[in-house]
Amino acid sequence: MPAIHEIATLTSKGQVTVPKSVRQLLGIDTGGKIAFDVRDGEVVVNRIDTLHEDPAIGAFLGLLAADIRGGRNVTTLPEDLAQTMLADANHPVHLDEDIGGEVAI
């Protein structure tokens, strides 16, 4: 990815215009989503692809990120969970199918 250095001004409402060169590099346009991650005093900006965003996975990844920031060791999964995930990895998923049985939310 090419190095880009751009300067933007913060408005009184806390808004900033993402420079055109950055928008082009990230491939975002009007209505596009970006995420701001603060890492050791630096802000990292990433494009968010919301077309296939799964709220459950997003919530899980958020919890995982919080654990990592909190210094928790999240390098391994319990063996039974890892085996179940591997066993289910190749099962076809049909998102339009009705869910059978009882569902507790």
Short mmCIF file of C-alpha atoms in Angstrom, two decimals:
data_model
loop_
_atom_site.label_atom_id
_atom_site.label_comp_id
_atom_site.label_asym_id
_atom_site.label_seq_id
_atom_site.Cartn_x
_atom_site.Cartn_y
_atom_site.Cartn_z
CA MET A 1 0.00 0.00 0.00
CA PRO A 2 1.50 3.35 -0.96
CA ALA A 3 2.46 5.80 1.76
CA ILE A 4 0.14 8.80 1.95
CA HIS A 5 0.51 11.82 4.22
CA GLU A 6 -2.54 14.08 4.32
CA ILE A 7 -3.64 16.73 6.81
CA ALA A 8 -7.30 17.32 7.66
CA THR A 9 -8.91 19.87 9.97
CA LEU A 10 -11.32 18.94 12.76
CA THR A 11 -14.53 21.01 12.79
CA SER A 12 -16.27 22.36 15.89
CA LYS A 13 -18.66 19.37 15.59
CA GLY A 14 -15.78 16.91 15.75
CA GLN A 15 -16.02 16.10 12.04
CA VAL A 16 -13.22 15.69 9.56
CA THR A 17 -13.22 15.17 5.80
CA VAL A 18 -11.30 12.09 4.75
CA PRO A 19 -8.92 13.31 2.04
CA LYS A 20 -9.70 12.16 -1.50
CA SER A 21 -6.42 10.26 -1.87
CA VAL A 22 -7.20 8.25 1.29
CA ARG A 23 -10.80 7.56 0.17
CA GLN A 24 -9.53 6.37 -3.19
CA LEU A 25 -6.87 4.15 -1.63
CA LEU A 26 -9.40 2.60 0.74
CA GLY A 27 -11.97 2.27 -2.04
CA ILE A 28 -14.73 4.09 -0.16
CA ASP A 29 -17.30 6.57 -1.39
CA THR A 30 -20.36 8.34 -0.03
CA GLY A 31 -22.06 6.13 2.56
CA GLY A 32 -18.97 3.97 2.98
CA LYS A 33 -17.98 2.91 6.48
CA ILE A 34 -14.58 3.30 8.11
CA ALA A 35 -13.31 2.19 11.50
CA PHE A 36 -10.90 4.09 13.73
CA ASP A 37 -8.58 2.00 15.90
CA VAL A 38 -6.27 3.74 18.37
CA ARG A 39 -3.02 1.83 18.86
CA ASP A 40 -0.26 3.21 21.04
CA GLY A 41 -1.34 6.81 20.41
CA GLU A 42 -1.75 6.37 16.65
CA VAL A 43 -5.05 6.15 14.80
CA VAL A 44 -5.44 3.42 12.20
CA VAL A 45 -8.28 3.86 9.70
CA ASN A 46 -9.74 0.83 7.91
CA ARG A 47 -12.54 0.38 5.41
CA ILE A 48 -15.46 -1.64 6.76
CA ASP A 49 -17.24 -3.93 4.33
CA THR A 50 -20.80 -3.92 5.68
CA LEU A 51 -22.35 -5.86 2.83
CA HIS A 52 -21.71 -9.20 4.55
CA GLU A 53 -21.24 -8.02 8.12
CA ASP A 54 -22.59 -10.49 10.67
CA PRO A 55 -23.55 -8.82 13.96
CA ALA A 56 -22.82 -11.97 15.98
CA ILE A 57 -19.32 -12.26 14.54
CA GLY A 58 -18.77 -8.54 15.00
CA ALA A 59 -19.79 -8.79 18.66
CA PHE A 60 -17.53 -11.81 19.16
CA LEU A 61 -14.58 -10.05 17.54
CA GLY A 62 -15.25 -7.00 19.71
CA LEU A 63 -15.08 -9.15 22.85
CA LEU A 64 -11.94 -10.81 21.59
CA ALA A 65 -10.32 -7.42 20.90
CA ALA A 66 -11.25 -6.22 24.40
CA ASP A 67 -9.65 -9.33 25.91
CA ILE A 68 -6.49 -8.77 23.91
CA ARG A 69 -6.34 -5.09 24.95
CA GLY A 70 -6.87 -6.18 28.56
CA GLY A 71 -3.83 -8.45 28.38
CA ARG A 72 -5.73 -11.74 28.44
CA ASN A 73 -4.15 -14.72 26.75
CA VAL A 74 -6.49 -15.66 23.93
CA THR A 75 -4.07 -17.73 21.89
CA THR A 76 -5.79 -21.09 22.42
CA LEU A 77 -9.33 -22.44 22.35
CA PRO A 78 -10.58 -25.21 24.60
CA GLU A 79 -9.89 -28.49 22.78
CA ASP A 80 -13.54 -29.58 22.66
CA LEU A 81 -14.60 -26.24 21.14
CA ALA A 82 -11.81 -26.37 18.56
CA GLN A 83 -12.79 -29.93 17.56
CA THR A 84 -16.48 -28.98 17.26
CA MET A 85 -15.62 -25.95 15.13
CA LEU A 86 -13.43 -28.05 12.85
CA ALA A 87 -16.13 -30.72 12.52
CA ASP A 88 -18.73 -28.09 11.59
CA ALA A 89 -16.47 -26.13 9.24
CA ASN A 90 -17.52 -27.95 6.08
CA HIS A 91 -21.26 -28.19 6.77
CA PRO A 92 -23.38 -26.29 4.27
CA VAL A 93 -25.29 -23.34 5.68
CA HIS A 94 -28.65 -22.26 4.26
CA LEU A 95 -29.45 -18.88 5.77
CA ASP A 96 -32.99 -18.81 4.38
CA GLU A 97 -34.03 -22.09 6.01
CA ASP A 98 -36.33 -22.09 9.03
CA ILE A 99 -34.71 -22.95 12.34
CA GLY A 100 -36.01 -26.24 13.72
CA GLY A 101 -36.66 -26.84 17.41
CA GLU A 102 -36.76 -24.37 20.23
CA VAL A 103 -34.60 -21.27 20.14
CA ALA A 104 -33.73 -19.36 23.30
CA ILE A 105 -32.55 -15.80 22.92
#
